[in-house]
XYZ file of C-alpha atoms in Angstrom:
627
model
C 0.017 0.015 0.151
C 1.087 3.770 -1.130
C 1.169 6.116 1.701
C 2.674 8.966 -0.205
C 2.873 9.363 -4.208
C 4.322 12.352 -5.552
C 4.180 12.887 -9.348
C 5.870 15.374 -11.198
C 5.791 17.956 -8.732
C 7.204 21.454 -9.211
C 7.298 24.403 -6.881
C 8.879 27.785 -8.075
C 9.535 31.002 -5.774
C 9.314 34.844 -6.607
C 12.794 34.386 -8.652
C 10.856 32.146 -11.135
C 13.667 29.175 -10.305
C 11.988 25.557 -10.145
C 13.431 24.245 -6.497
C 11.174 21.211 -7.506
C 11.528 20.303 -11.161
C 9.358 17.404 -11.984
C 10.161 15.481 -8.799
C 8.163 12.022 -8.360
C 8.378 8.992 -6.188
C 5.949 6.771 -4.134
C 6.797 6.012 -0.525
C 5.113 2.752 0.778
C 3.388 2.100 4.264
C 5.938 1.683 6.748
C 9.016 2.526 4.799
C 11.545 4.608 6.152
C 13.298 6.886 4.071
C 16.367 9.238 4.351
C 15.740 12.494 2.170
C 19.366 13.568 1.060
C 20.655 16.662 -0.888
C 22.800 19.785 -0.938
C 21.495 22.534 1.102
C 18.855 24.407 -0.564
C 18.173 21.193 -2.805
C 14.117 21.721 -1.923
C 14.079 19.196 1.058
C 12.367 21.052 3.438
C 10.140 22.622 0.634
C 9.000 19.310 0.145
C 8.251 18.641 3.876
C 6.302 22.056 4.066
C 4.308 20.722 0.474
C 3.604 17.335 2.415
C 2.401 19.018 5.565
C 0.086 21.286 3.899
C 2.290 24.554 5.229
C 2.602 25.948 1.342
C 1.103 24.796 -2.048
C 2.770 23.450 -5.092
C 2.853 24.915 -8.746
C 2.019 21.529 -10.962
C 1.751 18.059 -10.457
C 0.266 15.470 -7.965
C 0.243 14.866 -4.379
C -1.601 11.901 -2.846
C -1.503 10.880 0.733
C -3.378 7.489 1.548
C -6.670 8.341 3.179
C -6.885 8.700 6.803
C -3.000 8.606 7.348
C -2.298 11.591 9.856
C 1.229 13.217 9.248
C 3.282 15.234 11.503
C 6.148 17.479 10.888
C 8.524 18.229 13.441
C 10.168 21.518 12.239
C 6.514 23.127 12.561
C 5.818 23.982 16.463
C 2.128 25.009 17.240
C 1.474 28.086 18.824
C -0.299 27.128 21.984
C -2.107 29.568 24.770
C 0.432 31.629 26.818
C -0.637 29.983 30.074
C 0.421 26.384 28.735
C 3.284 24.763 30.432
C 5.549 22.423 28.879
C 3.172 19.383 30.399
C -0.239 20.718 29.061
C 1.568 20.775 25.603
C 2.313 17.003 26.024
C -1.191 16.022 27.364
C -2.247 17.783 23.949
C -1.298 14.568 22.308
C -3.994 12.776 24.557
C -6.445 15.273 24.047
C -8.960 12.231 22.501
C -8.048 10.440 25.728
C -8.906 12.808 28.119
C -12.184 13.990 26.135
C -13.359 10.678 26.697
C -12.174 10.223 30.268
C -13.976 13.068 31.140
C -17.218 11.699 29.858
C -17.056 8.611 31.436
C -16.746 10.598 34.841
C -19.819 11.904 33.786
C -21.477 9.005 32.626
C -20.576 7.485 36.091
C -22.161 10.356 38.085
C -25.311 10.096 35.592
C -25.646 6.422 36.345
C -26.065 6.866 40.087
C -29.540 8.110 39.320
C -29.915 6.663 35.658
C -28.706 3.369 34.661
C -30.699 2.776 31.508
C -29.648 0.557 28.844
C -28.764 3.414 26.728
C -26.212 5.093 29.434
C -24.542 1.651 29.977
C -23.919 1.000 26.445
C -22.318 4.126 26.002
C -20.284 3.561 29.274
C -19.044 0.180 27.988
C -18.247 1.690 24.367
C -16.134 4.714 25.585
C -14.258 2.416 28.049
C -13.140 0.130 25.505
C -12.323 2.869 23.338
C -10.264 4.332 26.329
C -8.364 1.349 26.857
C -7.890 0.554 22.860
C -6.424 4.296 23.129
C -4.279 3.736 25.949
C -5.877 5.557 28.200
C -4.402 3.729 31.459
C -1.210 3.941 30.036
C -1.120 7.600 29.068
C 0.947 8.825 32.136
C 3.503 6.271 31.976
C 4.109 6.836 28.251
C 4.304 10.814 28.750
C 6.892 9.990 31.283
C 8.900 7.318 29.112
C 8.953 9.632 26.022
C 9.924 12.804 28.046
C 12.469 11.075 30.074
C 13.852 9.625 26.706
C 13.964 12.780 24.996
C 15.807 14.767 28.063
C 12.624 16.715 29.104
C 13.072 16.366 33.008
C 10.224 17.575 35.474
C 11.730 21.191 35.910
C 10.967 21.795 32.272
C 7.793 20.032 32.271
C 6.595 22.448 34.890
C 7.683 25.643 32.800
C 5.487 27.595 30.547
C 5.968 26.416 27.059
C 6.455 29.923 26.009
C 9.638 30.041 27.922
C 11.680 27.480 26.630
C 14.439 27.856 24.026
C 14.083 26.859 20.183
C 15.615 23.524 20.667
C 13.960 22.587 23.746
C 10.540 23.416 21.990
C 11.599 21.279 19.474
C 12.261 18.514 21.896
C 8.839 19.043 23.233
C 7.315 19.350 19.814
C 8.913 15.779 18.773
C 7.832 14.308 21.714
C 4.075 15.119 21.220
C 3.845 13.677 17.744
C 5.234 10.536 19.001
C 2.746 10.387 21.660
C 0.090 11.657 19.273
C 1.059 8.080 17.380
C 1.276 9.829 13.871
C 0.833 7.655 10.891
C 3.528 9.166 8.846
C 6.323 11.075 10.624
C 8.438 13.761 8.525
C 11.836 14.155 10.691
C 13.391 17.597 9.734
C 16.780 17.509 11.495
C 15.511 16.050 14.542
C 18.942 15.379 16.031
C 19.937 18.852 16.058
C 19.001 19.877 19.832
C 19.388 16.360 21.008
C 22.220 15.033 23.040
C 24.085 11.286 22.609
C 21.408 9.956 25.047
C 18.208 11.234 23.492
C 19.361 10.699 19.795
C 20.015 6.959 20.547
C 16.274 6.730 22.277
C 14.918 8.156 18.932
C 16.898 5.954 16.716
C 15.398 3.203 18.998
C 11.809 4.469 18.708
C 12.231 5.306 15.221
C 13.529 1.712 14.312
C 10.762 0.081 16.253
C 7.709 2.632 14.487
C 5.532 0.689 12.561
C 4.854 3.937 10.393
C 6.129 5.362 7.694
C 9.131 7.771 8.306
C 10.667 10.630 5.998
C 13.665 12.036 7.636
C 16.183 14.763 6.653
C 19.039 14.795 8.678
C 22.873 16.053 8.848
C 23.170 13.240 11.239
C 24.758 10.215 9.165
C 25.079 7.962 11.863
C 21.298 8.465 12.249
C 20.529 8.189 8.750
C 22.756 5.063 8.820
C 20.709 3.396 11.514
C 17.105 4.397 10.703
C 17.434 4.426 6.642
C 15.727 1.891 4.578
C 16.418 3.655 1.243
C 17.546 6.767 0.514
C 16.151 9.649 -1.925
C 18.283 12.068 -3.140
C 17.078 15.493 -4.756
C 19.575 16.570 -7.119
C 18.178 19.458 -9.685
C 14.643 19.218 -8.316
C 14.542 15.509 -9.386
C 14.754 12.255 -7.299
C 17.412 9.557 -7.570
C 16.812 6.813 -5.715
C 19.418 4.467 -3.434
C 17.931 0.950 -1.945
C 19.807 1.252 1.043
C 21.031 3.215 4.079
C 23.267 5.961 3.942
C 26.555 4.074 3.770
C 24.874 2.286 0.782
C 24.181 5.535 -0.603
C 27.973 6.649 -0.174
C 29.109 3.414 -1.836
C 26.734 3.668 -4.685
C 26.826 7.099 -5.795
C 30.478 7.101 -6.084
C 29.927 3.980 -8.269
C 27.666 5.505 -10.601
C 29.929 8.759 -10.370
C 32.948 6.460 -11.725
C 30.447 4.879 -14.194
C 29.227 8.054 -15.609
C 32.880 9.226 -15.771
C 33.856 6.341 -17.558
C 31.209 6.836 -20.203
C 31.834 10.444 -20.791
C 35.872 9.869 -21.415
C 34.589 7.036 -24.045
C 32.112 9.285 -25.227
C 34.796 12.336 -25.924
C 37.375 9.823 -27.222
C 34.478 8.591 -29.802
C 33.738 12.433 -30.126
C 37.358 12.908 -31.373
C 37.258 10.338 -33.445
C 34.069 11.180 -35.259
C 35.419 14.651 -35.329
C 38.713 13.427 -37.467
C 36.358 11.285 -39.611
C 34.017 13.718 -40.506
C 36.352 16.269 -41.428
C 37.935 13.434 -43.656
C 34.672 12.366 -45.114
C 34.076 16.111 -46.210
C 37.502 16.663 -47.619
C 37.316 13.767 -49.625
C 33.559 14.740 -50.924
C 35.009 17.971 -52.109
C 37.312 15.970 -54.090
C 34.891 14.467 -56.606
C 32.645 11.991 -53.969
C 29.592 14.135 -53.208
C 27.776 11.015 -51.037
C 30.471 11.324 -48.946
C 29.140 14.661 -47.466
C 25.826 12.614 -46.462
C 28.483 10.218 -44.104
C 29.901 12.870 -42.693
C 26.740 14.692 -41.865
C 25.482 11.385 -40.357
C 28.469 11.411 -37.953
C 28.017 15.010 -37.093
C 24.763 14.450 -35.716
C 26.016 11.334 -34.000
C 28.673 14.175 -32.389
C 25.902 16.618 -31.397
C 24.289 13.512 -29.183
C 27.645 12.797 -27.788
C 28.500 16.554 -27.333
C 25.418 17.116 -25.256
C 26.597 14.153 -22.376
C 27.455 16.803 -19.473
C 31.119 15.573 -17.691
C 29.902 14.448 -14.208
C 30.746 17.051 -11.519
C 32.423 15.987 -8.113
C 31.922 17.940 -5.061
C 35.197 19.653 -4.479
C 36.896 18.857 -1.043
C 39.955 20.701 0.759
C 43.197 20.103 -0.246
C 44.890 21.403 3.084
C 47.149 20.430 5.826
C 47.631 21.797 9.549
C 51.291 22.791 10.022
C 52.631 21.019 12.589
C 54.789 21.486 15.217
C 57.595 18.681 16.338
C 56.608 17.529 19.797
C 59.019 16.459 22.241
C 57.860 13.847 24.873
C 54.670 12.120 25.565
C 52.910 14.363 28.026
C 50.597 16.681 26.403
C 48.341 17.734 29.417
C 48.163 16.004 32.612
C 44.837 17.118 34.752
C 45.007 16.093 38.383
C 42.198 16.539 40.868
C 40.054 18.709 38.556
C 37.039 19.971 39.897
C 34.465 22.484 39.111
C 30.731 23.626 40.224
C 28.277 26.136 39.565
C 26.278 26.685 42.843
C 24.859 23.372 44.097
C 25.473 21.903 40.672
C 28.764 19.852 40.627
C 29.810 19.421 36.682
C 33.100 17.129 37.628
C 35.012 15.849 40.678
C 38.609 14.774 41.229
C 39.475 14.411 37.568
C 42.620 12.537 37.112
C 43.528 12.589 33.250
C 46.706 12.612 30.954
C 46.584 13.107 27.214
C 49.732 11.902 25.412
C 50.972 12.461 22.040
C 48.998 10.846 19.262
C 45.667 10.866 21.345
C 42.389 11.400 19.658
C 40.295 11.791 22.565
C 36.400 11.989 21.948
C 34.435 14.016 25.173
C 31.214 12.748 25.078
C 28.261 13.680 27.768
C 24.836 14.411 27.897
C 23.672 18.328 27.334
C 24.795 20.103 30.513
C 26.873 17.854 31.979
C 30.064 20.010 31.687
C 31.772 19.079 28.508
C 32.388 22.811 26.827
C 33.147 23.865 30.546
C 35.923 21.333 30.845
C 37.230 22.426 27.457
C 37.163 26.102 29.042
C 38.993 25.240 31.842
C 42.028 23.502 29.641
C 41.967 26.818 27.296
C 42.246 28.743 30.691
C 39.067 30.885 30.007
C 37.806 29.567 33.120
C 39.207 28.575 36.522
C 38.692 25.214 38.168
C 37.373 24.799 41.858
C 40.084 22.513 42.400
C 42.830 20.861 40.911
C 45.944 21.544 38.629
C 46.663 21.316 34.861
C 49.926 20.748 33.559
C 50.796 21.368 29.809
C 53.749 20.022 28.357
C 56.599 22.290 27.624
C 56.968 22.039 23.533
C 52.808 21.992 23.491
C 51.133 24.492 21.027
C 47.579 24.684 21.330
C 44.566 25.457 18.404
C 41.030 25.610 19.529
C 37.956 26.069 17.510
C 35.146 27.097 19.836
C 31.426 26.106 19.304
C 30.575 29.519 18.931
C 32.680 31.465 16.701
C 32.799 34.929 16.960
C 35.311 37.221 14.721
C 36.054 40.942 16.589
C 35.382 42.962 13.376
C 32.411 40.779 11.922
C 31.964 43.718 9.398
C 35.275 42.905 7.858
C 35.813 40.912 4.529
C 37.246 37.813 4.599
C 40.150 38.899 2.515
C 40.784 41.744 4.773
C 40.665 39.496 8.148
C 43.219 37.216 6.908
C 45.132 40.203 6.465
C 44.387 42.225 9.449
C 44.227 39.034 11.737
C 46.923 37.036 10.198
C 49.228 39.544 9.191
C 49.837 38.011 6.152
C 50.700 39.115 2.207
C 48.024 40.139 -0.200
C 48.778 36.789 -2.433
C 49.110 34.672 0.990
C 45.622 35.673 2.361
C 44.336 34.661 -1.179
C 45.902 31.648 -1.549
C 44.881 30.362 1.926
C 41.409 31.343 1.215
C 41.254 29.411 -1.854
C 42.327 26.238 -0.174
C 39.333 26.616 1.850
C 37.021 26.836 -1.325
C 36.294 30.942 -0.877
C 37.481 32.004 -4.331
C 36.479 34.782 -6.461
C 34.283 37.750 -5.426
C 33.221 35.063 -2.342
C 36.658 36.804 -0.749
C 35.386 39.929 -0.494
C 32.087 39.117 1.517
C 31.861 40.267 4.633
C 32.354 37.589 7.680
C 28.944 38.533 9.127
C 27.590 36.902 6.006
C 29.020 33.794 6.222
C 26.919 30.615 7.286
C 27.725 28.384 10.254
C 29.596 26.079 8.147
C 31.674 29.022 6.457
C 32.310 30.639 9.982
C 34.076 27.248 10.285
C 36.010 26.894 7.741
C 37.225 30.448 7.628
C 38.355 30.066 11.352
C 39.959 26.575 10.495
C 41.975 28.552 7.635
C 43.458 30.957 10.308
C 44.258 27.967 12.914
C 45.966 26.081 9.988
C 48.674 28.645 9.541
C 50.163 28.071 12.838
C 52.500 25.535 14.094
C 50.363 23.436 16.645
C 50.599 19.986 17.836
C 47.265 19.662 19.924
C 44.045 20.438 18.472
C 40.694 21.279 20.438
C 37.180 21.121 18.725
C 34.472 22.134 20.614
C 31.327 20.426 18.627
C 32.902 21.324 15.362
C 30.288 19.742 13.270
C 27.181 21.179 15.562
C 24.465 22.460 12.851
C 26.584 22.196 9.710
C 25.047 20.186 6.455
C 26.899 16.506 5.461
C 29.104 18.656 3.002
C 30.364 20.965 5.334
C 31.030 18.349 7.599
C 33.260 16.148 5.408
C 35.244 19.369 4.650
C 36.106 19.862 8.033
C 37.067 16.156 8.527
C 38.870 16.481 5.306
C 40.989 19.277 7.365
C 41.702 17.327 10.223
C 42.305 14.084 8.399
C 45.843 14.597 7.823
C 46.493 16.463 11.394
C 48.988 13.988 13.119
C 49.137 15.809 16.313
C 46.879 15.230 19.629
C 43.403 15.899 19.210
C 40.891 16.622 21.956
C 37.273 17.115 21.020
C 33.615 17.288 21.885
C 30.902 16.180 19.423
C 27.828 14.366 19.291
C 28.130 13.481 15.747
C 28.819 9.721 15.897
C 30.320 9.456 12.663
C 32.602 11.873 13.372
C 33.765 10.343 16.516
C 33.917 6.928 15.098
C 36.268 8.384 12.291
C 38.600 10.190 14.353
C 38.933 8.909 18.171
C 40.672 6.414 19.458
C 39.757 7.216 22.880
C 36.689 8.162 24.803
C 36.206 10.316 27.684
C 32.295 9.482 29.084
C 31.330 12.500 31.328
C 28.453 11.298 33.385
C 27.710 12.286 37.247
C 30.294 14.016 37.856
C 33.151 11.424 36.745
C 35.064 10.434 33.542
C 35.082 6.742 32.374
C 38.409 6.916 30.402
C 37.813 4.158 27.531
C 40.889 3.269 25.430
C 39.259 2.154 21.729
C 37.235 3.463 19.316
C 33.173 4.549 19.524
C 31.924 1.312 18.247
C 34.143 -0.691 20.891
C 32.923 1.898 23.359
C 28.726 1.060 22.761
C 29.485 -2.379 22.890
C 31.179 -2.083 26.178
C 27.870 0.153 27.459
C 25.596 -2.369 25.912
C 27.651 -5.288 27.973
C 27.324 -3.093 30.960
C 23.529 -2.237 30.662
C 22.730 -6.204 30.113
C 24.458 -7.115 33.040
C 22.629 -4.877 35.081
C 19.294 -5.774 33.674
C 20.249 -9.011 34.208
C 20.589 -8.641 38.013
C 17.343 -6.216 38.014
C 15.422 -9.775 36.598
C 17.301 -12.288 38.683
C 16.553 -10.760 42.141
C 13.080 -10.282 42.341
C 12.444 -13.868 40.605
C 14.904 -15.604 43.012
C 12.804 -14.081 46.310
C 9.695 -15.474 44.972
C 10.492 -18.371 43.158
C 11.240 -19.971 46.706
C 7.469 -18.926 47.750
C 5.765 -20.963 45.134
C 4.929 -24.802 45.653
C 6.626 -27.227 44.093
C 5.260 -28.717 40.872
C 3.356 -31.867 40.510
C 2.565 -33.540 37.541
C -1.053 -34.492 38.735
C -1.907 -32.112 41.636
C -4.423 -33.473 43.425
C -7.725 -31.304 43.606
C -7.694 -30.415 47.661
C -9.081 -27.480 49.175
C -5.815 -26.811 51.089
C -3.673 -26.458 47.692
C -6.040 -24.540 46.084
C -6.531 -21.821 49.018
C -2.470 -21.831 49.073
C -2.667 -20.628 45.422
C -4.997 -18.443 45.854
C -2.733 -16.723 48.797
C -0.123 -16.706 46.005
C -2.070 -15.072 43.804
C -3.127 -12.644 46.409
C 0.100 -11.756 47.287
C 1.445 -11.353 43.916
C -1.277 -8.927 42.819
C -0.667 -7.078 45.617
C 3.109 -6.978 44.891
C 2.002 -5.509 41.557
C -0.302 -2.812 43.411
C 2.647 -1.281 45.093
C 4.563 -1.350 41.779
C 1.876 0.397 40.340
C 2.157 2.990 42.908
C 6.046 3.334 42.769
C 5.587 3.941 38.751
C 3.472 7.189 39.893
C 6.163 7.809 42.777
C 8.891 7.737 40.294
C 7.209 8.799 36.956
C 9.787 11.355 36.164
C 13.068 8.639 36.732
C 13.559 6.828 33.443
C 15.687 4.448 34.627
C 13.814 3.401 37.521
C 10.793 3.475 35.955
C 12.446 1.121 33.555
C 13.701 -1.214 36.613
C 10.008 -1.618 37.677
C 8.843 -2.286 34.374
C 11.072 -5.463 34.531
C 10.257 -5.912 37.973
C 6.454 -6.038 36.508
C 7.326 -8.464 33.801
C 8.882 -11.320 36.057
C 5.872 -10.817 38.353
C 3.243 -11.007 35.727
C 5.027 -14.130 34.343
C 4.595 -15.668 37.745
C 1.240 -14.728 37.997
C 0.027 -16.358 34.701
C 1.858 -20.077 35.966
C -0.156 -19.525 39.307
C -3.266 -18.923 37.433
C -2.831 -22.086 35.287
C -1.926 -24.163 38.688
C -5.156 -23.119 39.695
C -7.288 -23.764 36.782
C -5.808 -27.148 36.540
C -6.814 -28.040 40.309
C -10.606 -26.142 39.705
C -11.451 -28.212 36.896
């Protein structure tokens, strides 16, 4: 069954340029598709058309009847008195409406227990259960905790949240609404690693249709079953995830280039043959003109073949300084707090030559503060930092500022780098700033261009320790690849903060995981670190499952092949059943008490599952004895 069908879709803006120019594709129900393409190719325009926010100029768009579409880039306007919790509860508006009607009917039945009232109550009760009314509070807590929406945020006015916080809340609302078709436009932009991995797991198990635009290549690799690239307003199809797309795109490029080169060789051959034919025709054989004209028609077709274009890459290297000794930085007893919030304490770490360290952790855990302390932009509350005697550091901050943004790129290089005019032009050209672009003011640059310009300036210095704070944050895939090309050949020590798992996997040989005020120092790649974390989580979960089972199993009566029908055994089973039902009731109360504690909720859920298994077994025994 097709959920979305697009045929020859065309959309132009005021300048008359068709950003979508005959776009056609079908999306089957339940497919998870990555939408790719350079910035400005029309990806977000497509989503705005699908959601009904804007109209298209020509073509057809069909959405399967009854399917609900949710777009996370849209943040609805709510009444000013709405808290975050009120916004989340709008996802269960229908359930809340049924609940109110059920309460009213319950009051009415005290005086009017007619068949009509009872039938309506039974029907609404069934609808309430089918729509998950009894689990609404639990699901809301589970989704909110997964997307890092803590209790204090849920109590704040929605209008007071930042743009990133509003995006997370809106994503949670759409998930709770159980939308049939999810349009995810950069869903991981404001999520930390924990929340991103939670979202990935949700999308992987989501039975509806998903279209995802993302610069997070790991996210696309994980959730996309196939990819559609928008190029020149049309769709190109790739029957696999992002890694498949990268390899297949390169294969198609190589094949296209090979054909182009073959056509060019044939074109040159035909040119010479046609010229010879015309010469012989002038010498008396007029029939050869016709053959020459036929060759020239073939030449026109071959000339129409465009040479495949490949995105230019940076061809630059850091000017590395010779490093003496193994110790780059040594951190001893480092602690930092802001008020009552302790970010980290008693940190002892050593950075050595050749280390490529990824500092990871949840938002607000103190990663950027740790970097600022290393750069002496902030002081620690306790501890010391020892810097190697021959260490020269370069720092690319998360938010890039220039002292004079009104200056052009060219003037910025001249004034701040004290270089010659030709050196400035050559250096900027290496970073893809050419022609008139060098005379643009710095204030007009995008985030990716600002990063490129700052890297251009950093690479001019002799360095042996490079610190990057979220170097790929909010950059498109092309800009991320540019930065990766720049870092790739750098051979010195590297420390970087990043949520970009593709970047981490490519460069890190050591992981520093900042959590609960401590740093876990793991020597290995990001994939190996994930496997280590998965083993730790499995071990903890196994312990959580084992303990209650051991305790309750001892209370179970020994199984017999043919249990005698005695009132004493039946009474014993009924007491055991009542005991487990009481334990389940206690777990329900604890679920309410710890509604904002995601980890505790998971533990309670595991205990509930174990008790339900025992309860089912007791009921089977009770039924066997009662026959």
